[in-house]
Each structure stands twice: as C-alpha cells, then as structure tokens.
CSV table of C-alpha atoms in Angstrom, one decimal:
chain,number,residue,atom,x,y,z
A,1,MET,CA,101.5,-39.2,-55.6
A,2,ILE,CA,99.3,-36.3,-54.4
A,3,GLU,CA,98.9,-33.4,-56.8
A,4,PHE,CA,97.4,-29.9,-56.3
A,5,ARG,CA,97.2,-28.0,-59.6
A,6,GLY,CA,96.1,-24.4,-59.5
A,7,VAL,CA,93.7,-25.3,-56.7
A,8,GLY,CA,91.3,-22.7,-55.4
A,9,TYR,CA,88.1,-22.8,-53.3
A,10,THR,CA,85.6,-20.0,-53.0
A,11,TYR,CA,82.4,-20.0,-50.9
A,12,ARG,CA,79.7,-17.6,-50.0
A,13,SER,CA,79.5,-16.3,-46.4
A,14,LEU,CA,76.3,-16.1,-44.4
A,15,VAL,CA,75.8,-12.5,-45.6
A,16,GLY,CA,76.3,-13.6,-49.2
A,17,ARG,CA,79.8,-12.3,-49.7
A,18,ARG,CA,82.2,-14.4,-51.8
A,19,VAL,CA,85.2,-15.6,-49.8
A,20,ARG,CA,88.3,-17.1,-51.4
A,21,ALA,CA,89.6,-19.6,-48.8
A,22,VAL,CA,92.3,-21.0,-51.1
A,23,ASP,CA,93.8,-19.4,-54.2
A,24,ASP,CA,95.9,-21.0,-56.9
A,25,VAL,CA,97.8,-23.6,-54.9
A,26,THR,CA,100.1,-25.9,-56.8
A,27,LEU,CA,102.0,-28.6,-54.7
A,28,ASP,CA,103.2,-32.1,-55.2
A,29,ILE,CA,103.7,-34.7,-52.4
A,30,GLY,CA,105.7,-37.7,-53.7
A,31,GLU,CA,105.9,-41.3,-52.6
A,32,GLY,CA,108.4,-41.7,-49.7
A,33,GLU,CA,108.0,-38.1,-48.6
A,34,ILE,CA,106.8,-36.5,-45.4
A,35,VAL,CA,105.4,-33.1,-46.2
A,36,GLY,CA,104.2,-30.6,-43.6
A,37,LEU,CA,101.7,-27.8,-43.8
A,38,ALA,CA,102.0,-24.7,-41.7
A,39,GLY,CA,100.1,-21.4,-41.5
A,40,PRO,CA,98.3,-19.0,-39.2
A,41,ASN,CA,94.7,-19.7,-38.1
A,42,GLY,CA,92.4,-19.1,-41.0
A,43,ALA,CA,95.1,-19.5,-43.6
A,44,GLY,CA,93.4,-22.2,-45.5
A,45,LYS,CA,94.9,-25.4,-44.1
A,46,SER,CA,91.6,-27.0,-43.2
A,47,THR,CA,90.2,-26.3,-46.6
A,48,LEU,CA,93.2,-27.9,-48.3
A,49,ILE,CA,92.9,-31.0,-46.1
A,50,ALA,CA,89.1,-31.1,-46.8
A,51,MET,CA,89.8,-31.1,-50.6
A,52,MET,CA,92.5,-33.7,-50.2
A,53,LEU,CA,89.9,-35.9,-48.4
A,54,GLY,CA,87.3,-35.3,-51.0
A,55,TYR,CA,85.0,-33.5,-48.6
A,56,LEU,CA,85.1,-30.4,-50.7
A,57,GLU,CA,85.4,-30.0,-54.5
A,58,PRO,CA,87.8,-27.3,-55.7
A,59,THR,CA,86.1,-24.4,-57.4
A,60,GLN,CA,89.3,-23.9,-59.4
A,61,GLY,CA,92.0,-26.4,-60.4
A,62,THR,CA,92.3,-30.1,-59.5
A,63,VAL,CA,93.4,-32.4,-56.7
A,64,ARG,CA,94.5,-35.9,-57.6
A,65,ILE,CA,95.9,-38.9,-55.6
A,66,GLU,CA,97.6,-41.3,-58.0
A,67,GLY,CA,95.7,-39.7,-60.8
A,68,LEU,CA,92.3,-40.1,-59.3
A,69,PRO,CA,90.0,-37.6,-57.7
A,70,PRO,CA,90.4,-37.9,-53.9
A,71,ARG,CA,87.0,-39.4,-53.1
A,72,ARG,CA,87.4,-42.0,-55.8
A,73,TYR,CA,90.9,-42.9,-54.6
A,74,ILE,CA,89.6,-43.2,-51.0
A,75,GLU,CA,86.7,-45.4,-52.0
A,76,ARG,CA,89.1,-47.8,-53.9
A,77,HIS,CA,92.1,-47.7,-51.7
A,78,GLY,CA,91.4,-46.0,-48.4
A,79,ILE,CA,93.4,-43.4,-46.6
A,80,GLY,CA,94.7,-43.0,-43.0
A,81,TYR,CA,93.3,-39.8,-41.4
A,82,LEU,CA,93.7,-38.2,-38.0
A,83,SER,CA,91.4,-35.2,-37.6
A,84,GLU,CA,92.4,-32.1,-35.6
A,85,LEU,CA,89.8,-32.9,-33.0
A,86,VAL,CA,89.3,-36.6,-32.2
A,87,ASN,CA,85.6,-37.1,-31.8
A,88,ILE,CA,84.6,-40.6,-30.9
A,89,PRO,CA,81.3,-41.6,-29.1
A,90,PRO,CA,82.1,-41.2,-25.4
A,91,LYS,CA,80.4,-44.5,-24.4
A,92,TRP,CA,82.5,-46.7,-26.7
A,93,LYS,CA,85.3,-48.6,-25.0
A,94,LEU,CA,88.8,-48.1,-26.5
A,95,GLU,CA,89.2,-51.6,-28.0
A,96,VAL,CA,85.6,-51.6,-29.3
A,97,ALA,CA,86.2,-48.3,-31.0
A,98,LEU,CA,89.3,-49.6,-32.8
A,99,ARG,CA,87.4,-52.7,-33.8
A,100,ARG,CA,84.5,-50.7,-35.3
A,101,TYR,CA,86.8,-48.3,-37.1
A,102,GLY,CA,88.8,-51.3,-38.4
A,103,LEU,CA,85.7,-52.9,-39.8
A,104,LEU,CA,84.6,-49.6,-41.4
A,105,ALA,CA,88.1,-49.2,-42.9
A,106,GLY,CA,87.9,-52.7,-44.5
A,107,VAL,CA,90.5,-54.4,-42.4
A,108,ARG,CA,90.1,-58.1,-43.0
A,109,SER,CA,88.4,-59.8,-40.0
A,110,ALA,CA,91.0,-62.5,-40.0
A,111,THR,CA,93.7,-60.0,-39.1
A,112,LEU,CA,91.7,-57.3,-37.3
A,113,THR,CA,92.4,-58.5,-33.8
A,114,GLN,CA,96.1,-58.7,-34.5
A,115,ARG,CA,96.2,-55.2,-36.0
A,116,ILE,CA,94.3,-53.8,-33.0
A,117,GLN,CA,96.8,-55.4,-30.6
A,118,GLN,CA,99.7,-54.1,-32.6
A,119,GLU,CA,98.5,-50.5,-32.5
A,120,ILE,CA,97.5,-50.7,-28.8
A,121,ASP,CA,101.1,-51.9,-28.1
A,122,ARG,CA,102.7,-49.3,-30.4
A,123,LEU,CA,100.8,-46.4,-28.9
A,124,GLY,CA,101.0,-47.6,-25.2
A,125,LEU,CA,97.3,-48.0,-24.8
A,126,ALA,CA,97.2,-51.5,-23.2
A,127,GLU,CA,96.3,-50.3,-19.7
A,128,HIS,CA,93.4,-48.2,-21.1
A,129,ARG,CA,91.9,-50.8,-23.4
A,130,GLY,CA,88.9,-51.4,-21.2
A,131,LYS,CA,88.1,-47.8,-20.5
A,132,THR,CA,85.4,-45.8,-22.3
A,133,VAL,CA,86.4,-42.9,-24.5
A,134,LYS,CA,84.9,-40.6,-21.9
A,135,GLN,CA,87.4,-41.8,-19.3
A,136,LEU,CA,90.5,-41.1,-21.5
A,137,SER,CA,92.7,-38.1,-20.9
A,138,LYS,CA,93.2,-35.7,-23.8
A,139,GLY,CA,96.6,-37.3,-24.6
A,140,ASN,CA,95.2,-40.9,-24.5
A,141,LEU,CA,92.3,-39.9,-26.7
A,142,GLN,CA,94.8,-38.4,-29.2
A,143,ARG,CA,96.8,-41.7,-29.2
A,144,LEU,CA,93.5,-43.6,-29.8
A,145,GLY,CA,92.9,-41.3,-32.8
A,146,LEU,CA,96.4,-42.1,-34.1
A,147,ALA,CA,95.8,-45.8,-33.6
A,148,GLN,CA,92.6,-45.8,-35.7
A,149,ALA,CA,94.4,-43.9,-38.5
A,150,LEU,CA,97.1,-46.5,-38.6
A,151,LEU,CA,95.0,-49.7,-38.5
A,152,ARG,CA,95.0,-50.5,-42.2
A,153,GLU,CA,98.6,-49.4,-43.0
A,154,GLU,CA,97.4,-47.0,-45.7
A,155,ARG,CA,99.8,-45.7,-48.4
A,156,VAL,CA,98.5,-42.1,-47.8
A,157,LEU,CA,98.4,-40.7,-44.2
A,158,ILE,CA,97.0,-37.3,-43.4
A,159,LEU,CA,97.6,-36.2,-39.8
A,160,ASP,CA,96.0,-32.9,-38.6
A,161,GLU,CA,97.7,-31.5,-35.5
A,162,PRO,CA,98.9,-35.0,-34.5
A,163,THR,CA,100.7,-34.0,-31.3
A,164,HIS,CA,97.8,-32.0,-29.9
A,165,GLY,CA,97.4,-33.0,-26.2
A,166,LEU,CA,100.4,-35.3,-26.1
A,167,ASP,CA,102.8,-35.0,-23.2
A,168,PRO,CA,106.5,-34.5,-23.8
A,169,VAL,CA,107.3,-38.2,-23.6
A,170,TRP,CA,104.7,-39.1,-26.2
A,171,THR,CA,105.6,-36.1,-28.4
A,172,GLN,CA,109.1,-37.6,-28.6
A,173,ARG,CA,107.7,-41.1,-29.2
A,174,PHE,CA,105.5,-39.6,-32.0
A,175,ARG,CA,108.6,-38.5,-33.8
A,176,ASP,CA,110.0,-42.0,-33.7
A,177,LEU,CA,106.6,-43.4,-34.8
A,178,VAL,CA,106.5,-41.1,-37.9
A,179,GLU,CA,110.0,-42.1,-38.9
A,180,SER,CA,109.0,-45.8,-38.6
A,181,LEU,CA,106.1,-45.1,-40.9
A,182,ARG,CA,108.3,-43.7,-43.6
A,183,HIS,CA,108.1,-46.0,-46.6
A,184,PRO,CA,109.1,-45.6,-50.3
A,185,GLU,CA,105.5,-46.2,-51.4
A,186,ARG,CA,103.8,-44.0,-48.7
A,187,ALA,CA,103.1,-40.3,-48.6
A,188,ILE,CA,102.6,-38.7,-45.2
A,189,PHE,CA,101.1,-35.2,-44.9
A,190,ILE,CA,101.2,-33.4,-41.5
A,191,ALA,CA,99.5,-30.1,-40.7
A,192,SER,CA,100.6,-28.5,-37.5
A,193,HIS,CA,101.1,-25.2,-35.7
A,194,ASN,CA,104.2,-26.7,-34.1
A,195,LEU,CA,107.1,-25.6,-36.4
A,196,ASP,CA,109.7,-27.4,-34.3
A,197,GLU,CA,107.9,-30.7,-34.8
A,198,LEU,CA,107.5,-30.1,-38.6
A,199,GLN,CA,111.2,-29.3,-38.8
A,200,ARG,CA,112.1,-32.5,-37.0
A,201,LEU,CA,109.7,-34.7,-39.0
A,202,CYS,CA,109.4,-33.4,-42.5
A,203,ASP,CA,111.3,-33.4,-45.7
A,204,ARG,CA,109.5,-30.2,-46.9
A,205,VAL,CA,107.1,-27.8,-45.3
A,206,ALA,CA,104.5,-25.8,-47.3
A,207,ILE,CA,103.7,-22.4,-45.7
A,208,ILE,CA,100.2,-21.0,-46.5
A,209,ASP,CA,98.8,-17.6,-45.6
A,210,HIS,CA,95.6,-15.9,-46.6
A,211,GLY,CA,94.8,-19.0,-48.8
A,212,THR,CA,97.9,-18.6,-50.9
A,213,LEU,CA,101.0,-20.9,-50.9
A,214,GLN,CA,103.8,-18.5,-49.8
A,215,ARG,CA,106.7,-20.9,-50.1
A,216,VAL,CA,107.8,-24.5,-49.8
A,217,VAL,CA,110.8,-25.0,-47.5
A,218,SER,CA,113.2,-27.8,-48.0
A,219,ILE,CA,114.2,-28.8,-44.4
A,220,ARG,CA,117.6,-30.2,-45.5
A,221,ALA,CA,118.3,-27.0,-47.4
A,222,THR,CA,117.6,-24.9,-44.2
A,223,ALA,CA,119.6,-27.1,-41.9
A,224,THR,CA,122.5,-24.5,-41.9
A,225,PRO,CA,121.2,-21.0,-42.1
A,226,GLU,CA,123.4,-18.7,-44.3
A,227,GLY,CA,121.3,-15.5,-44.4
A,228,ALA,CA,120.8,-12.9,-41.7
A,229,ALA,CA,118.8,-14.1,-38.7
A,230,PRO,CA,118.5,-13.0,-35.0
A,231,TRP,CA,120.5,-14.8,-32.4
A,232,ARG,CA,120.2,-15.5,-28.7
A,233,ILE,CA,123.4,-14.8,-26.7
A,234,THR,CA,123.9,-15.7,-23.0
A,235,VAL,CA,126.7,-13.7,-21.3
A,236,VAL,CA,127.7,-14.5,-17.7
A,237,ARG,CA,130.3,-11.7,-17.5
A,238,GLY,CA,130.5,-8.5,-19.4
A,239,ALA,CA,126.8,-8.1,-20.3
A,240,GLU,CA,127.3,-4.4,-20.4
A,241,LEU,CA,129.4,-4.8,-23.5
A,242,VAL,CA,126.7,-6.4,-25.6
A,243,PRO,CA,124.7,-3.3,-26.7
A,244,ALA,CA,127.8,-1.6,-28.1
A,245,ILE,CA,129.0,-4.6,-30.0
A,246,PHE,CA,125.5,-5.8,-31.2
A,247,PRO,CA,123.4,-2.6,-31.7
A,248,GLY,CA,119.7,-3.1,-31.2
A,249,ALA,CA,120.2,-6.3,-29.0
A,250,GLN,CA,117.5,-6.7,-26.4
A,251,LEU,CA,117.8,-8.4,-23.0
A,252,ALA,CA,115.0,-10.6,-21.8
A,253,GLU,CA,115.1,-13.4,-19.1
A,254,GLY,CA,118.9,-13.3,-19.0
A,255,GLU,CA,119.4,-13.7,-22.8
A,256,TRP,CA,120.3,-11.1,-25.4
A,257,THR,CA,118.5,-11.3,-28.7
A,258,THR,CA,120.3,-9.6,-31.6
A,259,ALA,CA,119.0,-7.9,-34.7
A,260,PRO,CA,119.2,-10.2,-37.8
A,261,LEU,CA,122.9,-10.9,-38.4
A,262,ASP,CA,124.8,-13.0,-41.0
A,263,LEU,CA,127.3,-15.5,-39.6
A,264,GLU,CA,130.4,-13.4,-40.3
A,265,THR,CA,128.9,-10.4,-38.4
A,266,LEU,CA,127.9,-12.7,-35.6
A,267,ASN,CA,131.3,-14.2,-35.3
A,268,ALA,CA,133.1,-10.9,-35.5
A,269,GLY,CA,130.9,-9.6,-32.7
A,270,LEU,CA,131.5,-12.6,-30.5
A,271,THR,CA,135.3,-12.2,-31.1
A,272,GLY,CA,135.0,-8.6,-29.9
A,273,LEU,CA,133.1,-9.6,-26.8
A,274,LEU,CA,135.7,-12.2,-25.8
A,275,ALA,CA,138.6,-9.8,-26.6
A,276,GLN,CA,137.1,-7.3,-24.1
A,277,GLY,CA,136.8,-9.9,-21.4
A,278,ALA,CA,133.2,-11.1,-21.7
A,279,LEU,CA,132.4,-14.7,-20.8
A,280,VAL,CA,129.8,-16.1,-23.3
A,281,SER,CA,128.0,-19.3,-22.1
A,282,GLY,CA,125.6,-19.8,-25.0
A,283,VAL,CA,124.8,-18.8,-28.6
A,284,ALA,CA,121.8,-20.2,-30.5
A,285,PRO,CA,119.5,-19.0,-33.3
A,286,ALA,CA,116.6,-17.0,-31.9
A,287,HIS,CA,114.3,-19.0,-34.2
A,288,SER,CA,114.6,-22.4,-35.9
A,289,SER,CA,115.4,-22.1,-39.6
A,290,LEU,CA,111.8,-23.2,-40.4
A,291,GLU,CA,110.5,-20.7,-37.9
A,292,GLN,CA,112.5,-17.9,-39.6
A,293,GLN,CA,111.2,-18.8,-43.0
A,294,PHE,CA,107.7,-18.9,-41.6
A,295,ARG,CA,108.1,-15.5,-40.0
A,296,GLU,CA,109.3,-14.1,-43.3
A,297,ALA,CA,106.5,-15.8,-45.3
A,298,VAL,CA,103.6,-14.6,-43.2
A,299,GLY,CA,105.1,-11.2,-42.1
A,300,VAL,CA,105.3,-12.0,-38.3
A,301,ARG,CA,107.1,-9.3,-36.3
A,302,ASP,CA,109.5,-9.9,-33.5
A,303,ALA,CA,109.2,-8.6,-30.0
A,304,GLY,CA,110.9,-5.4,-30.9
A,305,GLY,CA,108.4,-4.6,-33.6
A,306,ARG,CA,110.6,-5.3,-36.5
A,307,GLY,CA,109.3,-7.2,-39.5
A,308,THR,CA,111.1,-10.5,-40.3
C-alpha cells in the first residue's frame, strides 16, 4: 500500500554543506499491517514521515501510496496524521477544534456530530469537551490530537510519537485502540522512541540510523530469542556464587545482568547456581527482543561499555 523505493533526501545546511538526511531506503507497508519506525534522534525518521505526507519530495527514488505520489493520494483520499507535537490554537474549545478539523478533512456534515461524539467517547474526553485547548493537560491534548486523526476513519494512519504525554492508564488503552483500528484494508505507521510499545503494537519495525535503513524486524520472529543476549537474574540467596558461574555479570539495584548468553549457557549456569544452594527468584531478558535488535543495529553500548 505504501512503497519507498531507493528513497533519499539531501538538503543544504545554513553554511551551504550538503547533508544527506535519508539514503537509499526501500520499504513496503502493506494493507492490514501495523509497521513501526524506530531510530535515535536525528536518524531520519521525521524526514521519512515528511516524504510520506508529501511535505518533502525525495531527491532520490520514489514514495508511493497505492501507486500515487503522497500529495496526490492525500488530496484524493485523505490520510489520518498525528504529529509529534500537537499544536492547536490555544483559544479553541475541544469540541470546536474537532468540528473544524472534521470539516477540513471532508467529513460529511450529516455525520460530523456523530463522529465527533464517537471519538470523544473513545478517547475519554467527554468531561473536557467545553475546555479550551490551553486548559488541557499534556495527556488530554495528546488524546485530542488522536481524536482528530481518527475522525474520518482513513485507510492510512501515520502516528508520530502517539503515546507522548499519556499516563500509564491511557498508554494501555492506546494499545487496545490501535488493535481495534487494525483492518485488512488499512495501513498503520507508528514512529516512536518507545521500543516496548512498538514491540507490543507492530507486526514489523523498521530501524533507521544515520539516514539508512539498518534492518526491518519481524516482531513475531523475535518473540522467542534464540541468539545470545544479556539476562537479568535476581538471587535472594547465594548471590556470591553468581560472578563465578556467570563471568562478567554486574550487580545493580539488586539484579545481576549477565554478559550475552545463549539459552543453553543460561540454563546450564542457572542449574549450577541451584545445585550450589542459591535461591533464584527471577530471570528475564535484560532487553526486549526488539530492544536487543535496536541496540545491535545502531551500535548502542550497555552499561559495562560492551558493544551490543
């Protein structure tokens, strides 16, 4: 449904230097898919989104949505978009803002009131409907931004840092909301720094760094890590045995973090701990499988200074 083909974008800095923000990105986002985008600050995420929205033209390659250039697709069919920073005139009241955005999006006037009410209910904004935007908390403003993005039930949704400012309750509800939006004819694209959220929500996650697509991670394929990875081990008795059995393990806040281990080595070590009388109360990956892939892709180092 959405296609990036050898996409690059180069611009000139204020001092005239050529800067390549994105380089040779090829990626497909199919109907029915939820695809995430992750990367460090300055990696090129915002540039990719701007090209997907038609705000920027690639200087190399093509971006297409259902075979059309993004701007032409949006003019014909529309798109649901939540920006990273929700910026709505502060004097507008919440319900007025939704009505104005609905009219701009082309929601039929006969159904606009109903659609506004549905999104107010879905995003828990009923008690705030008479407030001005200036009176809203950061989390409520974010939910208002989500509401406007969903007003027309578009087939393409682009959500940039959608859980920014949401409290834990609404972060959990957002997960349910995204799953309810999944549809065989809809593509959802989520850019986020929150790797845990992307792992919970997405079918695949594209990892970008220095403008280059480093890898595309299939979440289902990473559900059971088979390679070497660091693990967190909590020991309530026999902690002094851990360094000998797991060389390089480091203790912090009551948990031992091992060097990267495969599952066989981990289990052999745990068996040795238990045989020597240790009492283990918890074992968990030090990083989620997506986080581990991210660290490998962008060269993040762990607390002990080792590259992952």
